[in-house]
Short mmCIF file of C-alpha atoms and ligand atoms in Angstrom, two decimals:
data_model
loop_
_atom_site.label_atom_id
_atom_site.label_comp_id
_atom_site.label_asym_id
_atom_site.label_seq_id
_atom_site.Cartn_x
_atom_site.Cartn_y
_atom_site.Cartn_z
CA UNK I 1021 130.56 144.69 169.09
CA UNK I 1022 128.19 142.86 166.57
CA UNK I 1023 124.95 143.10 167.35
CA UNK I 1024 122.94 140.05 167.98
CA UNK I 1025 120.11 140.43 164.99
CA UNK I 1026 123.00 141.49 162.67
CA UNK I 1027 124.89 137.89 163.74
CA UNK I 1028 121.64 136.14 163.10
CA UNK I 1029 120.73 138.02 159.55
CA UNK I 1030 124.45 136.94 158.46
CA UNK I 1031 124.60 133.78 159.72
CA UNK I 1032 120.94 132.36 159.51
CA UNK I 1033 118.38 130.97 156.68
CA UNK I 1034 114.98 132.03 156.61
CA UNK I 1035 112.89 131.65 153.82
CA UNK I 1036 111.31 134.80 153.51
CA UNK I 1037 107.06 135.87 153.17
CA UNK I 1038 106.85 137.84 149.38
CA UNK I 1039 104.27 139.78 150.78
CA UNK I 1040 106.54 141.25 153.17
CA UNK I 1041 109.43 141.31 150.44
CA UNK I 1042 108.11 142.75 147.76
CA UNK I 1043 106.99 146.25 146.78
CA UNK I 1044 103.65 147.77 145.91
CA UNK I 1045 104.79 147.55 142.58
CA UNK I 1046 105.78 143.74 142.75
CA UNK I 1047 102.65 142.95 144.45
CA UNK I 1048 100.65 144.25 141.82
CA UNK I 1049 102.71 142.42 139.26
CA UNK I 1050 102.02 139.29 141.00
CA UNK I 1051 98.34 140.13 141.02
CA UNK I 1052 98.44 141.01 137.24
CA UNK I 1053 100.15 137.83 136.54
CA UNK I 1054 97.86 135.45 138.14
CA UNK I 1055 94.42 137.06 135.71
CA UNK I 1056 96.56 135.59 132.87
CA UNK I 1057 97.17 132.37 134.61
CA UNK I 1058 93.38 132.07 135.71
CA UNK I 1059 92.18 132.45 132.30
CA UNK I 1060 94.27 130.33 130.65
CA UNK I 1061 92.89 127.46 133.88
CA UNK I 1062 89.90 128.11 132.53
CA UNK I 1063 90.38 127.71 128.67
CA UNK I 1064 92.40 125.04 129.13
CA UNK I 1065 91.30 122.51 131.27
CA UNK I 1066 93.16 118.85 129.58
CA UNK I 1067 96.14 118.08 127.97
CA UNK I 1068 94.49 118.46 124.69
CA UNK I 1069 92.94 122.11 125.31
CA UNK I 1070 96.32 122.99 126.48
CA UNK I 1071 98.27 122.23 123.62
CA UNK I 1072 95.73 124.49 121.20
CA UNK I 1073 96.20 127.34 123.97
CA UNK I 1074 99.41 127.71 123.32
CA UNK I 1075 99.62 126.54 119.66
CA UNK I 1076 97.55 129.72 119.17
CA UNK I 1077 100.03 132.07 121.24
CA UNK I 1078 102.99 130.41 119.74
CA UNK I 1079 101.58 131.74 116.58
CA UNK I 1080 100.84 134.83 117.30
CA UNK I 1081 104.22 135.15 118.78
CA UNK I 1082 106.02 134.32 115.26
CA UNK I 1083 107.17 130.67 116.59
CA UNK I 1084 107.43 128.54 113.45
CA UNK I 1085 108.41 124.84 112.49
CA UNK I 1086 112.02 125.18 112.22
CA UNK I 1087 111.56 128.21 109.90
CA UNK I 1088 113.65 131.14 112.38
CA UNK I 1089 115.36 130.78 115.70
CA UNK I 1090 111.81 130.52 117.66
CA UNK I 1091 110.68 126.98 116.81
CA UNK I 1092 108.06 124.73 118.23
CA UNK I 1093 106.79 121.14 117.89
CA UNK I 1094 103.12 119.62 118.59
CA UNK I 1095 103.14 115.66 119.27
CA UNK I 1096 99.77 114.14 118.77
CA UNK I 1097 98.10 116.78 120.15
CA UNK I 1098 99.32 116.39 123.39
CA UNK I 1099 102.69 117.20 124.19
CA UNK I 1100 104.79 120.07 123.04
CA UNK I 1101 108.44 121.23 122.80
CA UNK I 1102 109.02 125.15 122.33
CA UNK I 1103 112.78 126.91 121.74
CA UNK I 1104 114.46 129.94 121.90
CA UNK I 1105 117.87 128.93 120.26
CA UNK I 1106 120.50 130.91 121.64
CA UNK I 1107 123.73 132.78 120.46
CA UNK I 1108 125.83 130.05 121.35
CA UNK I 1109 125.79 126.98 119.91
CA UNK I 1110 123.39 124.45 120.66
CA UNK I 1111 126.22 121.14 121.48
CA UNK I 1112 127.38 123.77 124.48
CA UNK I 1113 124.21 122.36 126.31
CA UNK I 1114 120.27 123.19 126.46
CA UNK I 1115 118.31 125.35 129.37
CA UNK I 1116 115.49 123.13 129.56
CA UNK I 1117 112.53 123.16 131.39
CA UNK I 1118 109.93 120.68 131.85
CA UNK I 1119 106.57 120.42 133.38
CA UNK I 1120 103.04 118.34 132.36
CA UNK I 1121 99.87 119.30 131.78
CA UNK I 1122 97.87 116.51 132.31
CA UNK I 1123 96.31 116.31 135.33
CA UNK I 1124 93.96 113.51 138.06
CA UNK I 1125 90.40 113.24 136.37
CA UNK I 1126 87.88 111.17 135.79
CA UNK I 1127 87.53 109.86 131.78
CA UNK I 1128 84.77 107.58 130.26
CA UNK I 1129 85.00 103.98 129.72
CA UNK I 1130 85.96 103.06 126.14
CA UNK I 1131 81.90 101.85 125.94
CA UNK I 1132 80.69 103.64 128.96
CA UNK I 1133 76.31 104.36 128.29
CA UNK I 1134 73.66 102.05 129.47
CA UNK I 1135 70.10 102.07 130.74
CA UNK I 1136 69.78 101.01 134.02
CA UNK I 1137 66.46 99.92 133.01
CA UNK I 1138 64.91 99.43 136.38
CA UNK I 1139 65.53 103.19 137.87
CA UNK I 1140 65.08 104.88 134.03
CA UNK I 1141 68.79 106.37 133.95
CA UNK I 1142 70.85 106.71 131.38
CA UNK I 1143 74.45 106.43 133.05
CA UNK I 1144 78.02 106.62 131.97
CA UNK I 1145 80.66 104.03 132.90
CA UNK I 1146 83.72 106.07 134.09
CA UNK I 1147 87.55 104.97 134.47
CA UNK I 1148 89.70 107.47 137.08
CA UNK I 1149 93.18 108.63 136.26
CA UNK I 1150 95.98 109.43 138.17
CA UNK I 1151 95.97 109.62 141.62
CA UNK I 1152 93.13 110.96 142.98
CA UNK I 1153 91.14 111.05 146.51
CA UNK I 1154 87.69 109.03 145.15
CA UNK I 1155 85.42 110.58 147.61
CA UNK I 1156 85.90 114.52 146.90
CA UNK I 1157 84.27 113.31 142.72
CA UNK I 1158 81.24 112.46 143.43
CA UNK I 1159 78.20 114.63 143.76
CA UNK I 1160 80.04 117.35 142.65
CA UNK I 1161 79.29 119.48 138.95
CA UNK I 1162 81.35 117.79 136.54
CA UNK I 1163 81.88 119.11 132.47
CA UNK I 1164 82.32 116.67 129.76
CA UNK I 1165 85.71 117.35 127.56
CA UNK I 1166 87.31 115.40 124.89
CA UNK I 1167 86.90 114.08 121.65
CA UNK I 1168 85.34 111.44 119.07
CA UNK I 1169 87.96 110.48 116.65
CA UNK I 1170 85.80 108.57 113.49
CA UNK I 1171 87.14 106.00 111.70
CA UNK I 1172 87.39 108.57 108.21
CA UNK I 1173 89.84 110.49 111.06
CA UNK I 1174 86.94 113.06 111.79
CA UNK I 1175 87.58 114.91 115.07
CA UNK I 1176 84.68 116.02 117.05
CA UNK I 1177 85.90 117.99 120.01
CA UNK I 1178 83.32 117.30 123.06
CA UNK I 1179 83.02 120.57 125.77
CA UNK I 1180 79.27 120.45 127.96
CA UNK I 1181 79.73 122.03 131.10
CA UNK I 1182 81.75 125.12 131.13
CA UNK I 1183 79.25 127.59 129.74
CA UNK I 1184 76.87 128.55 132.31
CA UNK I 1185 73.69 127.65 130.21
CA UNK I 1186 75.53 124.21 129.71
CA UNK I 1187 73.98 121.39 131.68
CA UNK I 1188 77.01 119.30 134.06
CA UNK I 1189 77.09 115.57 135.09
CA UNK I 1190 77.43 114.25 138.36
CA UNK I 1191 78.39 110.83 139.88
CA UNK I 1192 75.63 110.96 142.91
CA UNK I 1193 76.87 109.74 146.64
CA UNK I 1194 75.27 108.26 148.81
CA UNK I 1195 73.20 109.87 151.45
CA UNK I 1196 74.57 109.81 155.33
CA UNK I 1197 71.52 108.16 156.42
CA UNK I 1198 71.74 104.79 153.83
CA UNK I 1199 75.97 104.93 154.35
CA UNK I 1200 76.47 103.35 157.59
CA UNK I 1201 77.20 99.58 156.74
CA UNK I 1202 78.40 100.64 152.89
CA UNK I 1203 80.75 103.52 153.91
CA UNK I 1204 81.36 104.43 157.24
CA UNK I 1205 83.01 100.80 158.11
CA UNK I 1206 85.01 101.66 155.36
CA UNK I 1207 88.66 102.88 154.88
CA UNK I 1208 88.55 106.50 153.62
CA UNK I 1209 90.63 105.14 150.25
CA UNK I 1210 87.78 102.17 149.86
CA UNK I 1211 84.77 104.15 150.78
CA UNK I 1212 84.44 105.01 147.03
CA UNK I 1213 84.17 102.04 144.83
CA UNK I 1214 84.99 102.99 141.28
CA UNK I 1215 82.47 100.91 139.85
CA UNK I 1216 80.28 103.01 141.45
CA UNK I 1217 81.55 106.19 139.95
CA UNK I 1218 78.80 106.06 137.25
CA UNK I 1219 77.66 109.28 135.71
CA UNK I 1220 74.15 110.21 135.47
CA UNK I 1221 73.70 111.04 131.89
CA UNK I 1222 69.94 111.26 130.82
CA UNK I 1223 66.27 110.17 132.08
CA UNK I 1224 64.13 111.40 129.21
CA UNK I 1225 63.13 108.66 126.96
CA UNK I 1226 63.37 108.57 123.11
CA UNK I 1227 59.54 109.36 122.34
CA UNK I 1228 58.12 106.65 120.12
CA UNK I 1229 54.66 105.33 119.46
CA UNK I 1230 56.08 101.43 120.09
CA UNK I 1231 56.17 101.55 124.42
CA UNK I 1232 58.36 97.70 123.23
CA UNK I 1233 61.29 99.54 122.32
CA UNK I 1234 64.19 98.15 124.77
CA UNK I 1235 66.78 100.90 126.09
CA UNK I 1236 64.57 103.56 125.35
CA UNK I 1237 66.66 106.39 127.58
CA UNK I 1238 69.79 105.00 126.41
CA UNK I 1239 68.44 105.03 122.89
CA UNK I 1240 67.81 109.02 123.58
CA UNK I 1241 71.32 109.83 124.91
CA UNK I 1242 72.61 108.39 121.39
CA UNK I 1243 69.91 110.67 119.23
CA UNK I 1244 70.74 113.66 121.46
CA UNK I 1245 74.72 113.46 120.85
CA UNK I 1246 73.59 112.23 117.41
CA UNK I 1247 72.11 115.66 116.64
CA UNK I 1248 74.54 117.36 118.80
CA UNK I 1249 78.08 116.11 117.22
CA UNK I 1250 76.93 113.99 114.81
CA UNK I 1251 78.34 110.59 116.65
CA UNK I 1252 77.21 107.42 116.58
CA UNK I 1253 77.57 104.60 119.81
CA UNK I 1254 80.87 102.87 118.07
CA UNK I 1255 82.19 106.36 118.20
CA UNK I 1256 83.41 106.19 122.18
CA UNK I 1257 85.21 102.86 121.49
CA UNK I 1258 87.86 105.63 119.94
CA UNK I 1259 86.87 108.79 122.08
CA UNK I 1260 88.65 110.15 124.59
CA UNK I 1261 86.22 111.85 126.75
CA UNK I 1262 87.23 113.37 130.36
CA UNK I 1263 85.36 114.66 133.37
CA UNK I 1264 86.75 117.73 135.00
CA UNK I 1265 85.48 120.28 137.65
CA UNK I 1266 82.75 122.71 136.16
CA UNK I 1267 83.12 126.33 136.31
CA UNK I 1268 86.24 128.66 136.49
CA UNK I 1269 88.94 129.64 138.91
CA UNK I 1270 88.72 131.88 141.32
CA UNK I 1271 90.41 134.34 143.83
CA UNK I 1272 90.34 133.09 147.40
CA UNK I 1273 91.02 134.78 150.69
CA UNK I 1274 89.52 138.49 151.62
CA UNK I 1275 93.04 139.90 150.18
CA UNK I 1276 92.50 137.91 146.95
CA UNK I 1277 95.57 136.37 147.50
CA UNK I 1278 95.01 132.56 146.62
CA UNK I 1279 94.04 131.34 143.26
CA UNK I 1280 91.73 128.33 143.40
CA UNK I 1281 91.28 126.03 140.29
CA UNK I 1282 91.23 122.59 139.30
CA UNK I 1283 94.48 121.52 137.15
CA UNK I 1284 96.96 123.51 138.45
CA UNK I 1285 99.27 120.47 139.12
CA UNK I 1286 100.98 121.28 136.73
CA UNK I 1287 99.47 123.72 134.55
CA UNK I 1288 100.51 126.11 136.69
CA UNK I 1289 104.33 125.36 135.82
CA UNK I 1290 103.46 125.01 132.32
CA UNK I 1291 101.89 128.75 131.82
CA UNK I 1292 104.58 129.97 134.32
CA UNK I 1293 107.22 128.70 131.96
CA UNK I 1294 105.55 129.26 128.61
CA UNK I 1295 105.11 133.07 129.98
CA UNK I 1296 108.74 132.85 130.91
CA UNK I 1297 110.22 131.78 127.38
CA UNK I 1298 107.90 134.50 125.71
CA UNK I 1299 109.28 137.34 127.45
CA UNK I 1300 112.86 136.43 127.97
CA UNK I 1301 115.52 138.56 126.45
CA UNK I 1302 118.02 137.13 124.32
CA UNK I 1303 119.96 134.32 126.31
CA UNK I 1304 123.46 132.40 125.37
CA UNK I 1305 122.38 129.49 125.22
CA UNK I 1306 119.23 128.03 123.76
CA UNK I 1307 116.04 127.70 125.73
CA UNK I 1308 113.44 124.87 126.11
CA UNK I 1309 109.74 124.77 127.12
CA UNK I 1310 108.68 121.08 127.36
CA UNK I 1311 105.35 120.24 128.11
CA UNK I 1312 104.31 116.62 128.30
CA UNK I 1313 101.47 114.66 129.17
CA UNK I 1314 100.97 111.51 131.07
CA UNK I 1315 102.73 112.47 134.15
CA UNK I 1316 100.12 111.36 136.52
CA UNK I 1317 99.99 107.88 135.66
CA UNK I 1318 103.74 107.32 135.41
CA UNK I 1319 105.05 109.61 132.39
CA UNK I 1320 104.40 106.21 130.02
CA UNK I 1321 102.82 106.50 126.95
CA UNK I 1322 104.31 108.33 123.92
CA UNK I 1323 103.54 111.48 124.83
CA UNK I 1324 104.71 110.85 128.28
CA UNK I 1325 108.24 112.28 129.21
CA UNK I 1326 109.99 108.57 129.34
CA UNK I 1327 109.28 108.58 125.27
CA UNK I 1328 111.81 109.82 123.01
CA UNK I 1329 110.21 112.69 121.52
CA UNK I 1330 112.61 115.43 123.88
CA UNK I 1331 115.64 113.77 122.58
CA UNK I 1332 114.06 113.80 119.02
CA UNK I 1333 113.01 117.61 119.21
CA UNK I 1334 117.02 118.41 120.36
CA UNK I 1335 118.46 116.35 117.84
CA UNK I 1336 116.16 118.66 115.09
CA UNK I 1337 117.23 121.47 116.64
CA UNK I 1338 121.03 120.92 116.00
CA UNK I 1339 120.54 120.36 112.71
CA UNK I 1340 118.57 123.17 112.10
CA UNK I 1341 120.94 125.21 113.66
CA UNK I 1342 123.62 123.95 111.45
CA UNK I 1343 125.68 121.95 113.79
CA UNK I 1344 126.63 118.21 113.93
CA UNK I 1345 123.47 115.97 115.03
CA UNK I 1346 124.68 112.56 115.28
CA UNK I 1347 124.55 110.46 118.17
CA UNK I 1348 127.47 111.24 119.84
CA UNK I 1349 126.92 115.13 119.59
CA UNK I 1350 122.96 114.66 120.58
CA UNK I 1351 124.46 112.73 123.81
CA UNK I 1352 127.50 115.09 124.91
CA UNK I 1353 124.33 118.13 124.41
CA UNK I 1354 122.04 116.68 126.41
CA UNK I 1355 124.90 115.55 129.05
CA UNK I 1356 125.45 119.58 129.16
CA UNK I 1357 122.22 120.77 129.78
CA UNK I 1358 120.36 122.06 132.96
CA UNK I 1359 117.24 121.38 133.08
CA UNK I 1360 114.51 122.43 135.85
CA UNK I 1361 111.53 119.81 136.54
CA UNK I 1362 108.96 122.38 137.10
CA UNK I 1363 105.93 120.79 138.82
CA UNK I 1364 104.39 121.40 142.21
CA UNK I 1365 105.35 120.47 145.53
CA UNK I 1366 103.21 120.39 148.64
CA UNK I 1367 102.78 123.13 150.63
CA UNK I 1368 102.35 122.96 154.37
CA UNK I 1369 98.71 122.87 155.11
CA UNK I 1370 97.27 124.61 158.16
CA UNK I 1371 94.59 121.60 158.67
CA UNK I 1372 97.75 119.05 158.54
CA UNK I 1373 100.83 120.46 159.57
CA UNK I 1374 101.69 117.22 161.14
CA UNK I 1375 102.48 115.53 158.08
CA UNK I 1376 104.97 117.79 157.22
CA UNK I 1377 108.69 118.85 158.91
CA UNK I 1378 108.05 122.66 159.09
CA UNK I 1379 111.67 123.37 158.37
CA UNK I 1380 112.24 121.78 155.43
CA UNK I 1381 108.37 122.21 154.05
CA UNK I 1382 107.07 123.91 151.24
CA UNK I 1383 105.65 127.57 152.76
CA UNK I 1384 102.23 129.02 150.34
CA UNK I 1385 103.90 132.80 150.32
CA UNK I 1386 107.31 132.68 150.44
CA UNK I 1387 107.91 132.05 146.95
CA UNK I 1388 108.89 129.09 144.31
CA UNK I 1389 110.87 125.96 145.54
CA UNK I 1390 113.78 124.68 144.56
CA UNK I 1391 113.24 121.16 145.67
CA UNK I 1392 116.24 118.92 145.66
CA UNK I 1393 114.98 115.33 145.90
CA UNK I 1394 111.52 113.82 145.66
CA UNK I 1395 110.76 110.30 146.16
CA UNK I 1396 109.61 108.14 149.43
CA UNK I 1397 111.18 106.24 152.21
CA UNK I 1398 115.22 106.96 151.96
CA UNK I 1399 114.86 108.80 148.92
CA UNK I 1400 114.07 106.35 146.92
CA UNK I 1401 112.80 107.05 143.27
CA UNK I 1402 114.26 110.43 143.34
CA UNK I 1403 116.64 112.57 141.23
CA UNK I 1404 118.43 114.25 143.86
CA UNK I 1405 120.17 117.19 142.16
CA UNK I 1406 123.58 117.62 142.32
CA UNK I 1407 125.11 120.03 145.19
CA UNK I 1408 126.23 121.90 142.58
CA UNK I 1409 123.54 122.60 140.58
CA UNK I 1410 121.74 123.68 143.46
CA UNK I 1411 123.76 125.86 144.50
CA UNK I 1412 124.31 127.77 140.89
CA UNK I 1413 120.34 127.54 140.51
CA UNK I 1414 120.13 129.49 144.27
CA UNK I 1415 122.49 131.90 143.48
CA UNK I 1416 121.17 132.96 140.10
CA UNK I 1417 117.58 133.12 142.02
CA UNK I 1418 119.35 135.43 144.85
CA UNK I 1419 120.94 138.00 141.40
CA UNK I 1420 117.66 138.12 140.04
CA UNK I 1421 116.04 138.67 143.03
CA UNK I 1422 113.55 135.92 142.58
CA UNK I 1423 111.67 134.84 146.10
CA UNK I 1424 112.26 131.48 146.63
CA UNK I 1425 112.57 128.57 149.26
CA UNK I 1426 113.78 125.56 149.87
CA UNK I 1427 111.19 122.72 149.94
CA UNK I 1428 110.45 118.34 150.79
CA UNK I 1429 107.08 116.78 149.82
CA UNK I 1430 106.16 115.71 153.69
CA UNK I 1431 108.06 114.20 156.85
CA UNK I 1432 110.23 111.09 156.03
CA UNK I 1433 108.35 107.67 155.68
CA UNK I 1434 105.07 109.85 155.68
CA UNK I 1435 104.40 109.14 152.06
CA UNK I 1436 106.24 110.36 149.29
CA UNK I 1437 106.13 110.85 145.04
CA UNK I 1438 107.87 111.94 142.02
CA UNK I 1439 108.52 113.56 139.44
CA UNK I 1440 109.65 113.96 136.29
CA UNK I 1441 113.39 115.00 137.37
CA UNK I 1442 114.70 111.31 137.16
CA UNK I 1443 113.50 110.46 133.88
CA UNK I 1444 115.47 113.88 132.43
CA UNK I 1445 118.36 112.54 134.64
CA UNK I 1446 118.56 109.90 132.37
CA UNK I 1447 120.23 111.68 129.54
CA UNK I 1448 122.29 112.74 132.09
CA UNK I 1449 121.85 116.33 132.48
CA UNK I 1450 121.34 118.34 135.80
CA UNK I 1451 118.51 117.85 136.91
CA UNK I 1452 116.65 119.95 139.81
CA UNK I 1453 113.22 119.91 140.83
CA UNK I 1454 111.69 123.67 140.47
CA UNK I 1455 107.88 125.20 141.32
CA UNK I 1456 105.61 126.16 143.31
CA UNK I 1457 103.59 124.92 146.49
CA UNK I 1458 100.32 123.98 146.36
CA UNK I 1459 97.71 122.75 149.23
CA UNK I 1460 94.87 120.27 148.08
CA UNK I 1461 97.01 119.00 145.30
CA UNK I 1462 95.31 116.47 143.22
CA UNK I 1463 91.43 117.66 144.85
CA UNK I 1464 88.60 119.17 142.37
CA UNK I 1465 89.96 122.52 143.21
CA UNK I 1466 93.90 123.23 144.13
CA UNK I 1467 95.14 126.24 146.20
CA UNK I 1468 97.92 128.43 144.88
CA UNK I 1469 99.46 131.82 146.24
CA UNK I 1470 99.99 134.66 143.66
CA UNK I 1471 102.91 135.54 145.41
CA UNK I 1472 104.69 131.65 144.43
CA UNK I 1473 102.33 131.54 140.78
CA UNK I 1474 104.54 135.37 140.09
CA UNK I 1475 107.83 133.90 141.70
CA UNK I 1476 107.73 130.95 139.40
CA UNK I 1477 107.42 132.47 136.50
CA UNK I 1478 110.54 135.01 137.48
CA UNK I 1479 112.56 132.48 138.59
CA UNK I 1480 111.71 130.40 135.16
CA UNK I 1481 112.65 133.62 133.25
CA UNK I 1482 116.03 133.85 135.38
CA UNK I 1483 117.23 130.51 134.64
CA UNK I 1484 116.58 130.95 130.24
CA UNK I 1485 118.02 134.29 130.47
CA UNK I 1486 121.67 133.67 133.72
CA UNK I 1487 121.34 129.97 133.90
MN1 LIG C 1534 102.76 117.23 139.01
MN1 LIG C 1535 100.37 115.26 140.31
#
């Protein structure tokens, strides 16, 4: 007679805890992994710092611009496509996959100093992007990163914070005592105003014998960056200057388990699958690391994922490869492909759990998620992958022995989101929604398990090198 527990292990799904899983060996992967991860979180902290991460491992790698079969493109400094061009040919369809690394912030208004000449500030003007939680930026450390672009088309890159000598910026709160009537009557969303995210910036005046010269503290700010980058006041009205979380990421939990860091939406898929297209072995078909910006506010933007760059990059590649690139080809490819949307999902949160539907929730530990729709309300604004696909992605996952789970963004009708899954749809590829979860996504600093930063990465790997 079959045994009750052997019924249930044949019969049942359970997604399944990587720390009870996996071996000594595999934990210490995992643990290896994520010191990689963490300093790369720290080195590159925008879209911008990103790109020159890996423009410098792509070329230490041997990655060229279209000279061999590992090719690479940089758009504009922000976005990137990277390939591994397989044995078969290129029209047979594309492995792609895609995450962003941009991420919420705060940046400067295009003319952001003034003196507020009755306090004796010198303040920055600040304009928040993508979606973030107001409240959780103000009085905390804050770094400055960017850059100045002069009109000769000088760039002066802009980092003040990071260093530990460095000074930070902060956007001061208001005390409990004063909020009463100006916060706590408040909605939590309208609490913050953002015109009164302004950045405290200086206080020291610009020492000078005549006590009549107006804007003295703003005039100061100007002679300090002056000396400091060599930038004049006309030279934010084309800067793009950003405020991030000061300071590093860090190990969390008295196991070390968690990694804690600001940007991991989605950096955290783009390391996971630049490490994955490094160290694949040779694959049949030809492999695709895109990473694009501008996925927080809405993927717009030319170096947003809507923009035709992709498309561009795969049409070069055929060519390159010596194969037919003309329209028709360039849409029957991209019609072939399989592409995974790698960004994060929300993990089930121990504060919240009510927001979520346990079942079908994204677990911190039990591996990377194969999400198959997004969106909000009755799914709307999603991808939803193909049965299909789905299934082929599980089962190479199960062969590879990659941990993963299943995983929906929160209850039905309790909110909802995207990605960038339905804009690759487009072209008309599969499509499936692929990475880790993640609790506080979106806050100053994001929580991550090794064990799903490790599984991400494999199951990235498994899907160049089976899918
Ligand atoms: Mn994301
Ligand atoms: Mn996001």
């Amino acid at each position: 007679m079959t045994k009750f527990s052997d019924l249930e292990k044949k019969l049942t799904y359970s997604r399944k805890n990587f720390w009870n899983e996996a071996s000594k060996k595999e934990q210490k992967k995992a643990f290896d992994f994520s010191k990689g991860y963490k300093s790369f979180l720290d080195e590159a902290k925008t879209e911008r710092e990103s790109i020159k991460f890996f423009e410098k491992k792509l070329e230490n790698l041997g990655f060229t611009n279209f000279k061999n079969n590992k090719v690479y493109r940089i758009s504009r400094n922000k976005n990137a496509a990277i390939a591994v061009i397989g044995k078969k040919p290129i029209a047979d369809g594309v492995n792609l996959i895609v995450s962003h690394i941009d991420a919420p912030r705060v940046d400067l208004k295009q003319n952001p100093l003034y003196e507020d000449s009755s306090i004796k500030f010198g303040m920055m003007k600040t304009h928040y992007y993508g979606g973030i939680k107001k409240y959780q930026w103000v009085s905390t450390p804050l770094a400055l990163h960017g850059v100045f672009v002069k009109q000769n088309g000088e760039v002066v890159n802009v980092s003040i914070g990071e260093d530990e000598n460095d000074p930070v910026f902060v956007m001061p709160d208001l005390l409990p005592h004063l909020a009463r009537k100006a916060q706590y009557t408040q909605k939590i969303g309208d609490a913050i105003n953002a015109g009164k995210m302004n950045l405290v910036f200086n206080s020291i005046p610009f020492k000078n014998d005549d006590d009549k010269v107006k804007n003295a503290i703003k005039l100061n700010a100007l002679h300090l960056l002056n000396e400091k980058y060599g930038v004049i006041e006309a030279n934010f009205l084309s800067a793009e200057l950003e405020l991030v979380p000061a300071g590093k990421a860090r190990d969390v939990g008295i196991d070390r388990s968690f990694v804690l860091g600001y940007g991991q939406d989605d950096r955290i898929c783009a390391y996971t699958s630049a490490e994955a297209i490094f160290n694949m072995k040779d694959s049949e078909k030809t492999a695709i690391v895109y990473l694009a910006d501008k996925e927080e506010i809405g993927s717009d933007g030319n170096t947003g994922a809507k923009s035709i760059f992709i498309v561009d990059f795969i049409a070069d590649l055929l060519h390159h490869n010596g194969e037919k690139s003309d329209s028709k080809t360039l849409r029957k490819t991209l019609i072939k492909s399989q592409i995974l949307s790698a960004d994060v999902n929300a993990g089930i949160n121990p504060n919240y759990p009510d927001v979520h539907e346990k079942e079908n929730a994204v677990h911190l530990g039990f591996g990377v998620s194969v999400t198959k729709f997004t969106g909000s309300g009755g799914k709307g604004g999603s991808n939803d992958a193909n049965a299909e696909f789905n299934a082929k992605i599980i089962s190479i996952f199960n062969a590879e022995k990659v941990n993963w789970q299943i995983g929906a963004l929160g209850k039905v009708d309790e909110g909802g989101g995207g990605t960038i899954a339905k804009f690759m749809a487009e072209y008309g590829a599969e499509v499936i929604d692929c990475g880790p979860g993640l609790l506080g996504m979106h806050s100053l600093y994001e929580l991550a398990s090794k064990a799903d930063i490790y599984s991400s990465y494999k199951a990235y790997k498994a899907f160049f090198e089976k899918g």
